[in-house]
GROMACS .gro file of C-alpha atoms in nm:
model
  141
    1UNK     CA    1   1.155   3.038  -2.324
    2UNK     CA    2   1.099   2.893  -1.970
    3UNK     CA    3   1.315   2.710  -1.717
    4UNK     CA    4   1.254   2.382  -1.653
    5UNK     CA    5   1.065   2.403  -1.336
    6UNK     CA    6   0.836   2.628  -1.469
    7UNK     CA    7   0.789   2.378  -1.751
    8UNK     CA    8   0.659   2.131  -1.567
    9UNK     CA    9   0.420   2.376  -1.378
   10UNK     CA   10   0.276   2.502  -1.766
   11UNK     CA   11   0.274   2.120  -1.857
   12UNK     CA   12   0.114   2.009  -1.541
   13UNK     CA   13  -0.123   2.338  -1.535
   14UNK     CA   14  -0.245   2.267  -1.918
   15UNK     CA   15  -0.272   1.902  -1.878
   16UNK     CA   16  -0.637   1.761  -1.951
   17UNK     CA   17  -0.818   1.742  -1.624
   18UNK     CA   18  -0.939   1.350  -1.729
   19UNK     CA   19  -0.593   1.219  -1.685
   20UNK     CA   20  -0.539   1.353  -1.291
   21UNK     CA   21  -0.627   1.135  -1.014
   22UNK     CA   22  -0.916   1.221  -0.855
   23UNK     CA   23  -0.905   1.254  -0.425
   24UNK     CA   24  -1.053   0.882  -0.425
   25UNK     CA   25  -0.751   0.748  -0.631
   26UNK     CA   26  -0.501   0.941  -0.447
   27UNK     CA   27  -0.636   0.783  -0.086
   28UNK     CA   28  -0.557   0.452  -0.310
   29UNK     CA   29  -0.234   0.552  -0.342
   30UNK     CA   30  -0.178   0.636   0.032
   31UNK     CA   31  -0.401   0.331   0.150
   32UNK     CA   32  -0.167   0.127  -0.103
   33UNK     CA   33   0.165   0.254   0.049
   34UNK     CA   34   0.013   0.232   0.412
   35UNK     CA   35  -0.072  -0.134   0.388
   36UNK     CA   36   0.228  -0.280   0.201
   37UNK     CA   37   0.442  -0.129   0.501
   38UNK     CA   38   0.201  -0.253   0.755
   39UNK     CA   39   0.212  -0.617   0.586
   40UNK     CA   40   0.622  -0.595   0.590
   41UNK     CA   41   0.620  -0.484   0.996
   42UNK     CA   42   0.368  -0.754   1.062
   43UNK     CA   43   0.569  -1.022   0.865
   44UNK     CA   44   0.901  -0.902   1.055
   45UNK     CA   45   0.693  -0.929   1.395
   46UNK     CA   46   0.566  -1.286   1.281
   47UNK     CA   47   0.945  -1.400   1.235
   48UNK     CA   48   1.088  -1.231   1.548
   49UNK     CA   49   0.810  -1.389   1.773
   50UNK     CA   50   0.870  -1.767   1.600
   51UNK     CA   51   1.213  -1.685   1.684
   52UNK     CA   52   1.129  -1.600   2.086
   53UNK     CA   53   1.107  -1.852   2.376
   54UNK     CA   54   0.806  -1.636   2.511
   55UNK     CA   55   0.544  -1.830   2.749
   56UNK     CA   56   0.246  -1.707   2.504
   57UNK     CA   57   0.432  -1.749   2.174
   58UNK     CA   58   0.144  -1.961   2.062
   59UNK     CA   59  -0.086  -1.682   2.149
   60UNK     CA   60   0.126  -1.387   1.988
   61UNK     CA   61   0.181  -1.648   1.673
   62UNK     CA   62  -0.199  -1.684   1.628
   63UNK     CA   63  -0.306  -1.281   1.695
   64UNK     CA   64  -0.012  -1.163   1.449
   65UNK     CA   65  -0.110  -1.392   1.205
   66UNK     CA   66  -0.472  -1.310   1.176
   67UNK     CA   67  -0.385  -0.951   1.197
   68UNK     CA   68  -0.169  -1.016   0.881
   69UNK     CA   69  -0.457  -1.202   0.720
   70UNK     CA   70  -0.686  -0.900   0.736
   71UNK     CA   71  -0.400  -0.659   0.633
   72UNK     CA   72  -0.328  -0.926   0.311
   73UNK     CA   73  -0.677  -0.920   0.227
   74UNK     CA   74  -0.755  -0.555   0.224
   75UNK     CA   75  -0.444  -0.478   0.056
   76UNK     CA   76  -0.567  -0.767  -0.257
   77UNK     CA   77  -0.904  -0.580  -0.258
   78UNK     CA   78  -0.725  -0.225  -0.261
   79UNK     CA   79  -0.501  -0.371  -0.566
   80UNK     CA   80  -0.802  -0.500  -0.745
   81UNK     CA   81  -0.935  -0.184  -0.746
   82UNK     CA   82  -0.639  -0.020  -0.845
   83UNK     CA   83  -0.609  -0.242  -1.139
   84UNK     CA   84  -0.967  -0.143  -1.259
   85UNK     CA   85  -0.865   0.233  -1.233
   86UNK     CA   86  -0.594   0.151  -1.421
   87UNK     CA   87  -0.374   0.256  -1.145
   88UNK     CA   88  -0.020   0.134  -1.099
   89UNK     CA   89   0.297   0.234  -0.852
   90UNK     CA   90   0.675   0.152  -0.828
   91UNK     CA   91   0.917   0.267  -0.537
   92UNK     CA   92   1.104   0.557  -0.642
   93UNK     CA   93   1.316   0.663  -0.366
   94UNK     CA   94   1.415   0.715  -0.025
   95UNK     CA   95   1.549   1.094   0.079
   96UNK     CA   96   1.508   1.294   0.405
   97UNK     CA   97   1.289   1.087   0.576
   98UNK     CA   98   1.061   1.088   0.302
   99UNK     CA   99   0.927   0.767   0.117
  100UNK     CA  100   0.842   0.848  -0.245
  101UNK     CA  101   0.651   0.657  -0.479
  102UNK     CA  102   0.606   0.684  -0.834
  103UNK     CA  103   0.232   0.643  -0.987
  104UNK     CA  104   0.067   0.638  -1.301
  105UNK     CA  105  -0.274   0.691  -1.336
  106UNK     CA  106  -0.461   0.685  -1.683
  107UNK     CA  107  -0.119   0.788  -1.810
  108UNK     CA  108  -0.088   1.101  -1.612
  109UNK     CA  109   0.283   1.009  -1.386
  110UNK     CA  110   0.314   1.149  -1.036
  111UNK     CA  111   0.504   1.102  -0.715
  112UNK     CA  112   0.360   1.043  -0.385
  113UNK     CA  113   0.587   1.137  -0.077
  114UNK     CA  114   0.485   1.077   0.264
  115UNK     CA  115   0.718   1.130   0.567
  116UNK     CA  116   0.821   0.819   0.777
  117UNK     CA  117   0.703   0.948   1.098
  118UNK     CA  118   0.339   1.001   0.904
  119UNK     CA  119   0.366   0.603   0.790
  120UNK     CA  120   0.451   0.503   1.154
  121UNK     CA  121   0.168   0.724   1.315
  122UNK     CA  122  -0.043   0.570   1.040
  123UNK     CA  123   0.034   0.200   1.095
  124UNK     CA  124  -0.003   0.248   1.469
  125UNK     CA  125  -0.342   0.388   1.451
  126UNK     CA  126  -0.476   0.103   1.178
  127UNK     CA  127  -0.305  -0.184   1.330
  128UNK     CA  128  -0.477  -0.072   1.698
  129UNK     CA  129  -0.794  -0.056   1.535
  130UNK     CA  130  -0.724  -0.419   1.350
  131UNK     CA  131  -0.679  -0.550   1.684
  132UNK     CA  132  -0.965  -0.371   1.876
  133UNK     CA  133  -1.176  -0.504   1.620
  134UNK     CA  134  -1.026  -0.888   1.638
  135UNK     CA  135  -1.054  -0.846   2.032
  136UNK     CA  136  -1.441  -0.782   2.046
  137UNK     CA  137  -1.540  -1.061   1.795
  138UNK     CA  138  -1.340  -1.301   1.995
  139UNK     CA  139  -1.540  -1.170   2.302
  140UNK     CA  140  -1.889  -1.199   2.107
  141UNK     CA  141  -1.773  -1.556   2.017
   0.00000   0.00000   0.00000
């Protein structure tokens, strides 16, 4: 007879090793969360800058929206691939700071937690490099 936890840890430690995500599908999973969030801040940025009376609104409107372009369109390739790995997520919950997702991957079911101040740290550093990299092919144009 064993406890529940200890359950899990016999039914997760005798599970066939095919099912588990591999380190490749688990940086899908992160990428995945990492991007939707990014596309939501970007979107809310988009609004509260069409909402401004700034003096380069025009300019913001147009950097912010290719910046969400590139975000949209590596997100659709990351869910493409996802869909061939058979790979799919819901939100679970919200506790402590912590953002979990649920995932399912070749019918093994897992959740993915990652702390909010992880997410931000992680947006910050993508969306800096998203516009370093729009900033030098405007200068090579």
């Amino acid at each position: 007879m064993l406890l529940t936890e200890h359950q899990e840890q016999y039914d997760r430690h005798h599970e066939p090793a095919g099912n588990r995500p591999t380190a490749e599908e688990f940086t899908l999973v992160r990428d995945s969360v990492v991007l939707k969030n990014m596309q939501i801040m970007v979107e809310r940025s988009l609004e509260e800058i069409g909402l401004s009376s700034h003096l380069f609104k025009k300019l913001y409107t147009a950097v912010t929206q290719q910046v969400l372009n590139r975000i949209s369109r590596e997100l659709y390739a990351l869910q493409r691939e996802m869909k061939k790995r058979n790979l799919k997520m819901t939100t679970d919950e919200q506790a402590d700071n912590v953002l979990y997702y649920r995932f399912i991957c070749r019918g093994y079911e897992d959740r993915f937690g990652i702390m909010r101040e992880a997410l931000r740290a992680e947006i910050s550093v993508r969306l800096g490099a998203m516009v370093t990299e729009l900033l030098s092919e405007l200068k090579q144009k």
